[in-house]
PDB file of C-alpha atoms in Angstrom:
ATOM      1  CA  MET A  66     117.914 135.256 115.828  1.00 82.00           C
ATOM      2  CA  ASP A  67     117.643 134.106 112.210  1.00 87.00           C
ATOM      3  CA  ILE A  68     114.438 133.816 110.189  1.00 89.00           C
ATOM      4  CA  SER A  69     113.845 130.165 111.121  1.00 87.00           C
ATOM      5  CA  GLU A  70     114.087 131.036 114.821  1.00 88.00           C
ATOM      6  CA  ARG A  71     111.764 133.998 114.330  1.00 90.00           C
ATOM      7  CA  MET A  72     109.223 131.775 112.594  1.00 89.00           C
ATOM      8  CA  SER A  73     109.381 129.293 115.472  1.00 87.00           C
ATOM      9  CA  ALA A  74     108.979 132.129 117.979  1.00 89.00           C
ATOM     10  CA  LEU A  75     105.999 133.462 116.028  1.00 90.00           C
ATOM     11  CA  LEU A  76     104.273 130.076 116.088  1.00 87.00           C
ATOM     12  CA  THR A  77     104.828 129.873 119.840  1.00 86.00           C
ATOM     13  CA  ALA A  78     103.423 133.377 120.387  1.00 87.00           C
ATOM     14  CA  LEU A  79     100.382 132.630 118.241  1.00 88.00           C
ATOM     15  CA  HIS A  80      99.843 129.217 119.865  1.00 83.00           C
ATOM     16  CA  MET A  81      99.776 127.661 116.409  1.00 83.00           C
ATOM     17  CA  THR A  82     101.339 124.669 114.689  1.00 79.00           C
ATOM     18  CA  PRO A  83     102.909 124.831 111.206  1.00 79.00           C
ATOM     19  CA  TYR A  84      99.779 123.086 109.896  1.00 75.00           C
ATOM     20  CA  GLN A  85      97.527 125.762 111.390  1.00 81.00           C
ATOM     21  CA  LEU A  86      99.680 128.622 110.106  1.00 87.00           C
ATOM     22  CA  ALA A  87      99.714 127.145 106.608  1.00 84.00           C
ATOM     23  CA  LYS A  88      95.937 126.838 106.750  1.00 83.00           C
ATOM     24  CA  GLU A  89      95.585 130.439 107.930  1.00 86.00           C
ATOM     25  CA  LEU A  90      97.712 131.611 105.000  1.00 89.00           C
ATOM     26  CA  GLY A  91      95.634 129.618 102.545  1.00 86.00           C
ATOM     27  CA  TYR A  92      98.341 127.087 101.690  1.00 83.00           C
ATOM     28  CA  ARG A  93      97.265 123.566 100.771  1.00 70.00           C
ATOM     29  CA  ALA A  94     100.172 121.948 102.638  1.00 69.00           C
ATOM     30  CA  PRO A  95     102.573 122.999 105.426  1.00 72.00           C
ATOM     31  CA  GLU A  96     105.821 122.053 103.637  1.00 73.00           C
ATOM     32  CA  LYS A  97     106.666 125.699 102.929  1.00 79.00           C
ATOM     33  CA  ILE A  98     106.488 126.531 106.650  1.00 85.00           C
ATOM     34  CA  TYR A  99     108.463 123.436 107.625  1.00 77.00           C
ATOM     35  CA  THR A 100     111.294 124.201 105.189  1.00 77.00           C
ATOM     36  CA  ILE A 101     111.688 127.639 106.776  1.00 85.00           C
ATOM     37  CA  ILE A 102     111.676 126.312 110.341  1.00 81.00           C
ATOM     38  CA  ASN A 103     114.103 123.519 109.422  1.00 75.00           C
ATOM     39  CA  ARG A 104     116.482 125.994 107.731  1.00 74.00           C
ATOM     40  CA  LYS A 105     116.127 124.255 104.371  1.00 69.00           C
ATOM     41  CA  SER A 106     115.072 127.477 102.654  1.00 75.00           C
ATOM     42  CA  LYS A 107     114.390 131.119 103.383  1.00 82.00           C
ATOM     43  CA  PRO A 108     110.911 132.578 102.966  1.00 84.00           C
ATOM     44  CA  GLY A 109     110.216 134.397  99.747  1.00 84.00           C
ATOM     45  CA  PHE A 110     108.760 137.879  99.564  1.00 84.00           C
ATOM     46  CA  ASP A 111     105.300 136.455  98.848  1.00 84.00           C
ATOM     47  CA  THR A 112     105.385 134.310 101.997  1.00 89.00           C
ATOM     48  CA  LEU A 113     106.467 137.218 104.194  1.00 90.00           C
ATOM     49  CA  THR A 114     103.759 139.391 102.657  1.00 89.00           C
ATOM     50  CA  ASP A 115     101.130 136.716 103.295  1.00 91.00           C
ATOM     51  CA  ILE A 116     102.124 136.542 106.968  1.00 92.00           C
ATOM     52  CA  LEU A 117     102.149 140.317 107.461  1.00 92.00           C
ATOM     53  CA  ASN A 118      98.815 140.743 105.686  1.00 91.00           C
ATOM     54  CA  ARG A 119      97.228 138.036 107.829  1.00 90.00           C
ATOM     55  CA  PHE A 120      98.568 139.328 111.150  1.00 90.00           C
ATOM     56  CA  ASP A 121      98.273 143.121 111.231  1.00 88.00           C
ATOM     57  CA  GLU A 122      99.788 143.413 114.716  1.00 89.00           C
ATOM     58  CA  LEU A 123     103.030 141.738 113.619  1.00 91.00           C
ATOM     59  CA  SER A 124     106.036 144.011 113.127  1.00 90.00           C
ATOM     60  CA  SER A 125     107.508 143.822 109.628  1.00 90.00           C
ATOM     61  CA  GLU A 126     110.874 145.048 110.963  1.00 89.00           C
ATOM     62  CA  TRP A 127     111.021 142.145 113.409  1.00 91.00           C
ATOM     63  CA  LEU A 128     109.862 139.508 110.918  1.00 91.00           C
ATOM     64  CA  MET A 129     112.199 140.516 108.086  1.00 88.00           C
ATOM     65  CA  ARG A 130     115.292 141.695 109.968  1.00 87.00           C
ATOM     66  CA  GLY A 131     114.810 140.753 113.603  1.00 88.00           C
ATOM     67  CA  ASP A 132     114.735 144.393 114.742  1.00 88.00           C
ATOM     68  CA  GLY A 133     112.562 145.559 117.632  1.00 88.00           C
ATOM     69  CA  GLU A 134     109.658 143.708 119.194  1.00 90.00           C
ATOM     70  CA  MET A 135     107.587 140.964 117.597  1.00 90.00           C
ATOM     71  CA  PHE A 136     104.357 142.955 117.767  1.00 90.00           C
ATOM     72  CA  LYS A 137     103.824 146.635 117.085  1.00 85.00           C
ATOM     73  CA  LYS A 138     104.091 148.952 120.067  1.00 74.00           C
ATOM     74  CA  ASP A 139     100.688 150.513 119.445  1.00 65.00           C
ATOM     75  CA  SER A 140      99.052 147.090 119.725  1.00 55.00           C
ATOM     76  CA  ASN A 141      96.988 146.660 122.896  1.00 53.00           C
ATOM     77  CA  GLN A 142      97.862 142.982 123.217  1.00 46.00           C
ATOM     78  CA  THR A 143     100.936 140.828 123.215  1.00 47.00           C
ATOM     79  CA  ALA A 144      99.622 138.570 120.481  1.00 45.00           C
ATOM     80  CA  PRO A 145      96.580 138.882 118.199  1.00 44.00           C
ATOM     81  CA  ASP A 146      93.403 136.824 118.310  1.00 43.00           C
ATOM     82  CA  ILE A 147      93.562 134.164 115.642  1.00 40.00           C
ATOM     83  CA  HIS A 148      90.544 132.577 113.976  1.00 38.00           C
ATOM     84  CA  LEU A 149      90.832 128.932 112.994  1.00 37.00           C
ATOM     85  CA  GLY A 150      87.864 127.733 111.006  1.00 35.00           C
ATOM     86  CA  SER A 151      84.806 129.399 112.514  1.00 31.00           C
ATOM     87  CA  SER A 152      85.909 129.798 116.128  1.00 31.00           C
ATOM     88  CA  PRO A 153      88.354 132.273 117.695  1.00 32.00           C
ATOM     89  CA  VAL A 154      91.528 131.166 119.422  1.00 32.00           C
ATOM     90  CA  ALA A 155      92.707 133.738 121.936  1.00 31.00           C
ATOM     91  CA  ALA A 156      96.440 134.336 122.238  1.00 31.00           C
ATOM     92  CA  ALA A 157      96.371 133.392 125.907  1.00 31.00           C
ATOM     93  CA  GLY A 158      95.754 129.840 124.798  1.00 33.00           C
ATOM     94  CA  PRO A 159      92.086 128.769 125.046  1.00 32.00           C
ATOM     95  CA  LYS A 160      91.429 125.428 123.400  1.00 30.00           C
ATOM     96  CA  SER A 161      90.232 125.552 119.812  1.00 28.00           C
ATOM     97  CA  PRO A 162      87.911 123.320 117.815  1.00 28.00           C
ATOM     98  CA  ILE A 163      89.704 121.079 115.340  1.00 26.00           C
ATOM     99  CA  GLY A 164      88.921 122.007 111.750  1.00 29.00           C
ATOM    100  CA  GLY A 165      85.626 123.320 110.478  1.00 30.00           C
ATOM    101  CA  GLY A 166      82.443 122.113 108.848  1.00 32.00           C
ATOM    102  CA  GLU A 167      82.291 118.896 110.867  1.00 33.00           C
ATOM    103  CA  PRO A 168      81.042 118.357 114.424  1.00 31.00           C
ATOM    104  CA  THR A 169      83.962 119.181 116.714  1.00 30.00           C
ATOM    105  CA  ARG A 170      85.185 118.677 120.236  1.00 31.00           C
ATOM    106  CA  GLU A 171      86.399 121.564 122.304  1.00 29.00           C
ATOM    107  CA  GLU A 172      89.860 120.154 122.845  1.00 29.00           C
ATOM    108  CA  PRO A 173      92.266 118.073 120.810  1.00 31.00           C
ATOM    109  CA  LEU A 174      92.378 114.423 121.767  1.00 29.00           C
ATOM    110  CA  VAL A 175      95.779 114.229 123.418  1.00 30.00           C
ATOM    111  CA  PRO A 176      96.869 112.802 126.781  1.00 31.00           C
ATOM    112  CA  ALA A 177      95.621 114.590 129.867  1.00 30.00           C
ATOM    113  CA  THR A 178      98.566 116.703 130.963  1.00 32.00           C
ATOM    114  CA  ASP A 179      99.061 120.320 131.931  1.00 32.00           C
ATOM    115  CA  LYS A 180     102.444 120.517 130.260  1.00 33.00           C
ATOM    116  CA  PRO A 181     102.734 122.553 127.039  1.00 34.00           C
ATOM    117  CA  ALA A 182     102.546 120.594 123.807  1.00 34.00           C
ATOM    118  CA  GLU A 183     106.218 120.969 122.945  1.00 33.00           C
ATOM    119  CA  SER A 184     107.307 119.349 126.217  1.00 30.00           C
ATOM    120  CA  ARG A 185     104.729 116.587 126.557  1.00 33.00           C
ATOM    121  CA  LEU A 186     107.202 113.945 125.497  1.00 34.00           C
ATOM    122  CA  GLU A 187     110.204 114.838 127.627  1.00 34.00           C
ATOM    123  CA  GLY A 188     109.787 112.254 130.376  1.00 37.00           C
ATOM    124  CA  GLY A 189     107.608 111.583 133.369  1.00 40.00           C
ATOM    125  CA  THR A 190     104.596 109.459 134.157  1.00 42.00           C
ATOM    126  CA  ALA A 191     102.194 111.293 131.835  1.00 47.00           C
ATOM    127  CA  ASP A 192     104.656 110.982 128.955  1.00 55.00           C
ATOM    128  CA  GLU A 193     105.098 107.249 129.469  1.00 57.00           C
ATOM    129  CA  ALA A 194     101.328 106.859 129.431  1.00 56.00           C
ATOM    130  CA  TYR A 195     101.184 108.905 126.220  1.00 56.00           C
ATOM    131  CA  TRP A 196     103.705 106.753 124.379  1.00 58.00           C
ATOM    132  CA  ARG A 197     102.287 103.481 125.636  1.00 62.00           C
ATOM    133  CA  GLY A 198      98.721 104.416 124.751  1.00 58.00           C
ATOM    134  CA  LYS A 199      97.426 104.341 128.315  1.00 49.00           C
ATOM    135  CA  SER A 200      96.151 107.918 128.378  1.00 47.00           C
ATOM    136  CA  VAL A 201      94.822 108.138 124.831  1.00 50.00           C
ATOM    137  CA  ARG A 202      91.034 108.148 124.232  1.00 51.00           C
ATOM    138  CA  PRO A 203      89.290 104.791 123.769  1.00 55.00           C
ATOM    139  CA  LEU A 204      89.438 103.419 120.229  1.00 71.00           C
ATOM    140  CA  ALA A 205      86.098 103.287 118.410  1.00 72.00           C
ATOM    141  CA  VAL A 206      85.538  99.857 116.850  1.00 74.00           C
ATOM    142  CA  THR A 207      82.710  97.858 115.277  1.00 74.00           C
ATOM    143  CA  VAL A 208      82.056  94.117 115.401  1.00 77.00           C
ATOM    144  CA  ASP A 209      80.100  91.595 113.363  1.00 75.00           C
ATOM    145  CA  ARG A 210      77.278  89.372 114.630  1.00 78.00           C
ATOM    146  CA  LEU A 211      79.801  86.942 116.094  1.00 75.00           C
ATOM    147  CA  GLY A 212      81.557  89.671 118.036  1.00 73.00           C
ATOM    148  CA  ASN A 213      84.642  89.779 115.795  1.00 75.00           C
ATOM    149  CA  ASP A 214      86.195  93.124 114.910  1.00 78.00           C
ATOM    150  CA  THR A 215      85.497  94.217 111.342  1.00 88.00           C
ATOM    151  CA  ILE A 216      87.727  96.253 109.029  1.00 93.00           C
ATOM    152  CA  LEU A 217      86.395  99.792 108.697  1.00 93.00           C
ATOM    153  CA  LEU A 218      86.682 101.272 105.216  1.00 95.00           C
ATOM    154  CA  VAL A 219      87.897 104.894 105.084  1.00 96.00           C
ATOM    155  CA  PRO A 220      87.821 106.098 101.448  1.00 96.00           C
ATOM    156  CA  ILE A 221      89.385 109.384 100.384  1.00 95.00           C
ATOM    157  CA  LYS A 222      86.071 111.241 100.450  1.00 93.00           C
ATOM    158  CA  ALA A 223      85.505 110.203 104.092  1.00 93.00           C
ATOM    159  CA  GLN A 224      88.965 111.057 105.396  1.00 93.00           C
ATOM    160  CA  ALA A 225      88.210 114.710 106.152  1.00 91.00           C
ATOM    161  CA  GLY A 226      85.455 113.570 108.483  1.00 91.00           C
ATOM    162  CA  TYR A 227      87.566 110.783 109.942  1.00 92.00           C
ATOM    163  CA  ARG A 228      90.356 113.197 110.916  1.00 91.00           C
ATOM    164  CA  GLN A 229      87.925 115.144 113.054  1.00 86.00           C
ATOM    165  CA  ARG A 230      85.651 112.360 114.337  1.00 85.00           C
ATOM    166  CA  TYR A 231      87.805 109.230 114.550  1.00 85.00           C
ATOM    167  CA  PHE A 232      86.844 108.975 118.243  1.00 79.00           C
ATOM    168  CA  ASP A 233      83.085 109.290 117.610  1.00 79.00           C
ATOM    169  CA  LEU A 234      81.343 105.913 117.666  1.00 78.00           C
ATOM    170  CA  GLU A 235      78.253 107.338 115.957  1.00 80.00           C
ATOM    171  CA  TYR A 236      80.406 108.526 113.058  1.00 85.00           C
ATOM    172  CA  ILE A 237      82.340 105.246 112.946  1.00 86.00           C
ATOM    173  CA  LYS A 238      79.051 103.374 112.557  1.00 84.00           C
ATOM    174  CA  GLU A 239      78.411 105.313 109.333  1.00 89.00           C
ATOM    175  CA  LEU A 240      81.512 103.822 107.679  1.00 91.00           C
ATOM    176  CA  SER A 241      81.312 100.638 105.642  1.00 92.00           C
ATOM    177  CA  SER A 242      83.024  97.568 107.032  1.00 92.00           C
ATOM    178  CA  PHE A 243      84.116  94.183 105.753  1.00 92.00           C
ATOM    179  CA  THR A 244      86.130  91.140 106.751  1.00 90.00           C
ATOM    180  CA  LEU A 245      89.178  89.420 105.277  1.00 90.00           C
ATOM    181  CA  PRO A 246      90.854  86.118 106.067  1.00 88.00           C
ATOM    182  CA  ASN A 247      93.731  86.480 108.551  1.00 86.00           C
ATOM    183  CA  PHE A 248      92.529  89.954 109.553  1.00 87.00           C
ATOM    184  CA  ASN A 249      89.974  88.940 112.165  1.00 77.00           C
ATOM    185  CA  THR A 250      92.048  89.293 115.334  1.00 77.00           C
ATOM    186  CA  GLY A 251      92.655  92.865 116.414  1.00 80.00           C
ATOM    187  CA  THR A 252      91.481  96.271 115.243  1.00 87.00           C
ATOM    188  CA  TYR A 253      91.916  97.165 111.581  1.00 92.00           C
ATOM    189  CA  ARG A 254      91.206 100.030 109.204  1.00 95.00           C
ATOM    190  CA  ALA A 255      91.386 100.181 105.404  1.00 97.00           C
ATOM    191  CA  PHE A 256      92.489 103.633 104.234  1.00 97.00           C
ATOM    192  CA  GLU A 257      92.302 104.619 100.575  1.00 96.00           C
ATOM    193  CA  VAL A 258      95.587 106.162  99.427  1.00 96.00           C
ATOM    194  CA  GLU A 259      95.574 109.557  97.736  1.00 93.00           C
ATOM    195  CA  GLY A 260      98.522 110.627  95.605  1.00 91.00           C
ATOM    196  CA  ASP A 261     101.687 108.930  94.381  1.00 90.00           C
ATOM    197  CA  SER A 262     104.146 109.778  97.164  1.00 92.00           C
ATOM    198  CA  MET A 263     104.533 106.067  98.026  1.00 93.00           C
ATOM    199  CA  HIS A 264     104.837 104.870  94.420  1.00 89.00           C
ATOM    200  CA  PRO A 265     105.825 102.229  93.376  1.00 87.00           C
ATOM    201  CA  THR A 266     105.166 100.400  96.671  1.00 91.00           C
ATOM    202  CA  ILE A 267     101.657 101.807  97.045  1.00 94.00           C
ATOM    203  CA  ARG A 268      99.720 103.491  94.251  1.00 92.00           C
ATOM    204  CA  HIS A 269      96.995 106.116  94.113  1.00 93.00           C
ATOM    205  CA  SER A 270      93.562 104.652  95.017  1.00 94.00           C
ATOM    206  CA  ASP A 271      95.044 101.536  96.614  1.00 95.00           C
ATOM    207  CA  PHE A 272      93.636 100.543 100.003  1.00 97.00           C
ATOM    208  CA  VAL A 273      96.083  99.804 102.798  1.00 97.00           C
ATOM    209  CA  ILE A 274      94.934  97.376 105.497  1.00 96.00           C
ATOM    210  CA  CYS A 275      96.283  98.588 108.834  1.00 96.00           C
ATOM    211  CA  SER A 276      96.401  97.410 112.433  1.00 93.00           C
ATOM    212  CA  TYR A 277      96.067  99.874 115.286  1.00 91.00           C
ATOM    213  CA  VAL A 278      99.272 100.818 117.119  1.00 90.00           C
ATOM    214  CA  GLU A 279      98.442 101.511 120.752  1.00 84.00           C
ATOM    215  CA  ASN A 280     101.971 101.548 122.172  1.00 83.00           C
ATOM    216  CA  TRP A 281     104.186 103.780 120.042  1.00 84.00           C
ATOM    217  CA  GLU A 282     107.310 102.246 121.552  1.00 82.00           C
ATOM    218  CA  TYR A 283     106.649  99.273 119.262  1.00 84.00           C
ATOM    219  CA  ILE A 284     106.785 101.327 116.072  1.00 88.00           C
ATOM    220  CA  ARG A 285     109.343  99.791 113.702  1.00 89.00           C
ATOM    221  CA  PRO A 286     111.698 102.165 111.877  1.00 89.00           C
ATOM    222  CA  ARG A 287     111.410 102.305 108.077  1.00 91.00           C
ATOM    223  CA  HIS A 288     108.100 100.446 108.055  1.00 94.00           C
ATOM    224  CA  VAL A 289     104.992 101.948 106.457  1.00 96.00           C
ATOM    225  CA  TYR A 290     102.366 103.533 108.707  1.00 96.00           C
ATOM    226  CA  VAL A 291      99.223 105.607 108.389  1.00 97.00           C
ATOM    227  CA  ILE A 292      99.466 108.672 110.628  1.00 95.00           C
ATOM    228  CA  ILE A 293      96.308 110.582 111.517  1.00 94.00           C
ATOM    229  CA  THR A 294      96.613 114.303 112.328  1.00 92.00           C
ATOM    230  CA  PRO A 295      93.921 116.993 112.556  1.00 89.00           C
ATOM    231  CA  GLU A 296      94.875 118.067 109.025  1.00 90.00           C
ATOM    232  CA  TYR A 297      95.989 114.969 107.149  1.00 91.00           C
ATOM    233  CA  VAL A 298      95.816 111.217 106.714  1.00 95.00           C
ATOM    234  CA  LEU A 299      99.443 110.410 105.861  1.00 95.00           C
ATOM    235  CA  VAL A 300     100.838 107.168 104.442  1.00 96.00           C
ATOM    236  CA  LYS A 301     104.596 107.264 105.039  1.00 95.00           C
ATOM    237  CA  ARG A 302     107.608 105.436 106.349  1.00 95.00           C
ATOM    238  CA  ILE A 303     108.652 106.544 109.824  1.00 92.00           C
ATOM    239  CA  ALA A 304     112.397 107.208 109.756  1.00 87.00           C
ATOM    240  CA  GLY A 305     114.270 106.036 112.824  1.00 74.00           C
ATOM    241  CA  ASP A 306     112.939 105.082 116.225  1.00 68.00           C
ATOM    242  CA  LEU A 307     109.870 107.173 117.011  1.00 63.00           C
ATOM    243  CA  LYS A 308     110.321 106.988 120.770  1.00 60.00           C
ATOM    244  CA  ASP A 309     113.768 108.596 120.439  1.00 59.00           C
ATOM    245  CA  LYS A 310     112.368 111.563 118.527  1.00 54.00           C
ATOM    246  CA  LYS A 311     110.695 113.247 121.457  1.00 62.00           C
ATOM    247  CA  THR A 312     109.283 116.316 119.707  1.00 79.00           C
ATOM    248  CA  TRP A 313     109.455 115.641 115.960  1.00 83.00           C
ATOM    249  CA  VAL A 314     109.216 112.591 113.739  1.00 88.00           C
ATOM    250  CA  GLU A 315     110.597 112.322 110.215  1.00 90.00           C
ATOM    251  CA  LEU A 316     108.328 110.865 107.549  1.00 93.00           C
ATOM    252  CA  GLU A 317     109.693 109.513 104.277  1.00 93.00           C
ATOM    253  CA  SER A 318     108.114 108.755 100.894  1.00 93.00           C
ATOM    254  CA  ASP A 319     109.092 105.908  98.567  1.00 92.00           C
ATOM    255  CA  ASN A 320     108.732 108.145  95.520  1.00 89.00           C
ATOM    256  CA  ARG A 321     112.132 109.786  95.015  1.00 84.00           C
ATOM    257  CA  PHE A 322     110.451 112.949  93.732  1.00 84.00           C
ATOM    258  CA  TYR A 323     109.098 113.548  97.263  1.00 84.00           C
ATOM    259  CA  THR A 324     112.387 114.282  99.028  1.00 76.00           C
ATOM    260  CA  PRO A 325     113.669 115.174 101.512  1.00 79.00           C
ATOM    261  CA  ALA A 326     111.754 113.731 104.460  1.00 83.00           C
ATOM    262  CA  TYR A 327     109.774 116.285 106.427  1.00 83.00           C
ATOM    263  CA  ARG A 328     109.364 116.636 110.144  1.00 86.00           C
ATOM    264  CA  LEU A 329     105.992 116.281 111.833  1.00 88.00           C
ATOM    265  CA  PRO A 330     105.422 117.455 115.428  1.00 87.00           C
ATOM    266  CA  VAL A 331     104.632 114.383 117.503  1.00 85.00           C
ATOM    267  CA  ASN A 332     101.992 116.235 119.493  1.00 83.00           C
ATOM    268  CA  GLU A 333      99.929 116.591 116.296  1.00 87.00           C
ATOM    269  CA  ILE A 334      99.631 112.819 115.896  1.00 89.00           C
ATOM    270  CA  ARG A 335      96.231 111.449 116.886  1.00 88.00           C
ATOM    271  CA  GLU A 336      96.411 107.842 115.683  1.00 91.00           C
ATOM    272  CA  VAL A 337      99.060 105.523 114.242  1.00 93.00           C
ATOM    273  CA  TRP A 338      98.204 102.471 112.116  1.00 95.00           C
ATOM    274  CA  GLN A 339     100.726  99.977 110.753  1.00 95.00           C
ATOM    275  CA  VAL A 340     100.218  98.877 107.151  1.00 96.00           C
ATOM    276  CA  ARG A 341      99.774  95.098 107.017  1.00 95.00           C
ATOM    277  CA  GLY A 342      98.515  94.600 103.480  1.00 94.00           C
ATOM    278  CA  ILE A 343      97.456  96.324 100.266  1.00 95.00           C
ATOM    279  CA  LEU A 344      94.281  95.993  98.197  1.00 95.00           C
ATOM    280  CA  THR A 345      95.046  97.088  94.648  1.00 93.00           C
ATOM    281  CA  THR A 346      93.645  96.838  91.123  1.00 91.00           C
ATOM    282  CA  GLN A 347      96.858  98.168  89.564  1.00 86.00           C
ATOM    283  CA  ILE A 348      99.118  95.191  88.890  1.00 82.00           C
ATOM    284  CA  PRO A 349     101.896  96.182  86.426  1.00 74.00           C
ATOM    285  CA  ALA A 350     101.881  94.190  83.165  1.00 72.00           C
ATOM    286  CA  ASN A 351     105.637  93.624  83.320  1.00 69.00           C
ATOM    287  CA  LEU A 352     107.477  94.186  86.569  1.00 63.00           C
ATOM    288  CA  TYR A 353     110.852  94.199  84.803  1.00 67.00           C
ATOM    289  CA  GLU A 354     109.847  96.328  81.820  1.00 64.00           C
ATOM    290  CA  ALA A 355     112.036  99.281  82.817  1.00 61.00           C
ATOM    291  CA  GLN A 356     114.970  96.989  83.575  1.00 67.00           C
ATOM    292  CA  GLU A 357     114.652  95.265  80.203  1.00 69.00           C
ATOM    293  CA  ARG A 358     114.592  98.626  78.432  1.00 66.00           C
ATOM    294  CA  LEU A 359     117.792  99.634  80.189  1.00 64.00           C
ATOM    295  CA  VAL A 360     119.521  96.377  79.194  1.00 68.00           C
ATOM    296  CA  THR A 361     118.452  96.922  75.568  1.00 70.00           C
ATOM    297  CA  VAL A 362     119.857 100.459  75.583  1.00 64.00           C
ATOM    298  CA  ILE A 363     123.163  99.269  77.044  1.00 68.00           C
ATOM    299  CA  GLU A 364     123.443  96.476  74.466  1.00 71.00           C
ATOM    300  CA  THR A 365     122.677  98.933  71.663  1.00 70.00           C
ATOM    301  CA  LEU A 366     125.333 101.324  72.918  1.00 66.00           C
ATOM    302  CA  GLY A 367     127.787  98.439  73.071  1.00 70.00           C
ATOM    303  CA  ARG A 368     127.086  97.398  69.477  1.00 67.00           C
ATOM    304  CA  ASN A 369     127.323 100.990  68.315  1.00 69.00           C
ATOM    305  CA  ALA A 370     130.671 101.348  70.064  1.00 69.00           C
ATOM    306  CA  THR A 371     131.993  98.218  68.307  1.00 67.00           C
ATOM    307  CA  ASP A 372     130.736  99.463  64.934  1.00 68.00           C
ATOM    308  CA  THR A 373     132.344 102.854  65.553  1.00 64.00           C
ATOM    309  CA  GLN A 374     135.686 101.251  66.416  1.00 70.00           C
ATOM    310  CA  SER A 375     135.600  99.166  63.213  1.00 71.00           C
ATOM    311  CA  LEU A 376     134.821 102.265  61.150  1.00 65.00           C
ATOM    312  CA  VAL A 377     137.675 104.229  62.720  1.00 66.00           C
ATOM    313  CA  LYS A 378     140.167 101.378  62.122  1.00 69.00           C
ATOM    314  CA  ASP A 379     139.057 101.137  58.488  1.00 69.00           C
ATOM    315  CA  LEU A 380     139.533 104.884  57.981  1.00 65.00           C
ATOM    316  CA  ILE A 381     142.982 104.794  59.594  1.00 66.00           C
ATOM    317  CA  SER A 382     144.120 101.914  57.375  1.00 70.00           C
ATOM    318  CA  ARG A 383     142.852 103.703  54.247  1.00 65.00           C
ATOM    319  CA  LEU A 384     144.696 106.886  55.194  1.00 63.00           C
ATOM    320  CA  ALA A 385     147.880 104.896  55.810  1.00 62.00           C
ATOM    321  CA  ILE A 386     147.631 103.241  52.383  1.00 62.00           C
ATOM    322  CA  LYS A 387     147.049 106.616  50.733  1.00 56.00           C
ATOM    323  CA  GLU A 388     150.143 108.098  52.399  1.00 57.00           C
ATOM    324  CA  LEU A 389     152.287 105.175  51.166  1.00 59.00           C
ATOM    325  CA  GLU A 390     151.051 105.654  47.619  1.00 58.00           C
ATOM    326  CA  GLU A 391     151.990 109.308  47.724  1.00 58.00           C
TER     327      GLU A 391
END
């Protein structure tokens, strides 16, 4: 069993997701955990130390070399009690509140099924209902005086609350709403974008206008979606056909500095919204500025090359004349 397999086994024993483990270790994002599980990198000494310091019952021999049992022999339990936010999560698997600081529900909003999370999408009636949106909680919406759905505005500062209370009609009523032409049929959200991972397609502080995706079988590969998880509001391209990726889904950024794509457990997804439009105040002054600069550089190099050739020919002819004179 290599280190990636041991990390996966540890998450299973602790009844935690990579997001939850990263949060427990004080990391801002789960990428470090994902790269270990996906065999893209090995954990550094600092990461191993963080894990061992957080979980006293964990055997360092097992974690670092795979020797012995996962938990120390003198431990009175198979797995330790973990605290997420302000509420304990027992190793036997009691349901935990999502997040902290906001009103919470006692169970994550996922389809009603007794199957473990990692196997929820492996076939069967409950799984079909999950993918097609038939067993997901009702969608909270607001309407105008004429009964038309309005577009709810979810700015960056409100997204922490939205991740935890997207199902709560009382919370939804607190959000601002507006209408736009051609966006009055269906359920829409406007999410403010944080960061530059989707640059240049979508920029920081842009608002993406999204339609709700109830049936995930209709998700279109390589299109841009907003994915809601208990930890993040993600704006990404979904790589490949989501319904064929039963346990994980790969999310891609347009910004080449955010590579490679990372894998998100499907059972962490709470909502999916397809981006239909962008509200932006950041129109570039010259769309082809970079291209024009490149053309100028190439032309300059070409002229310099011609000048250099002329200089070399002149020097050669002078040397030849000098040799004849001698």
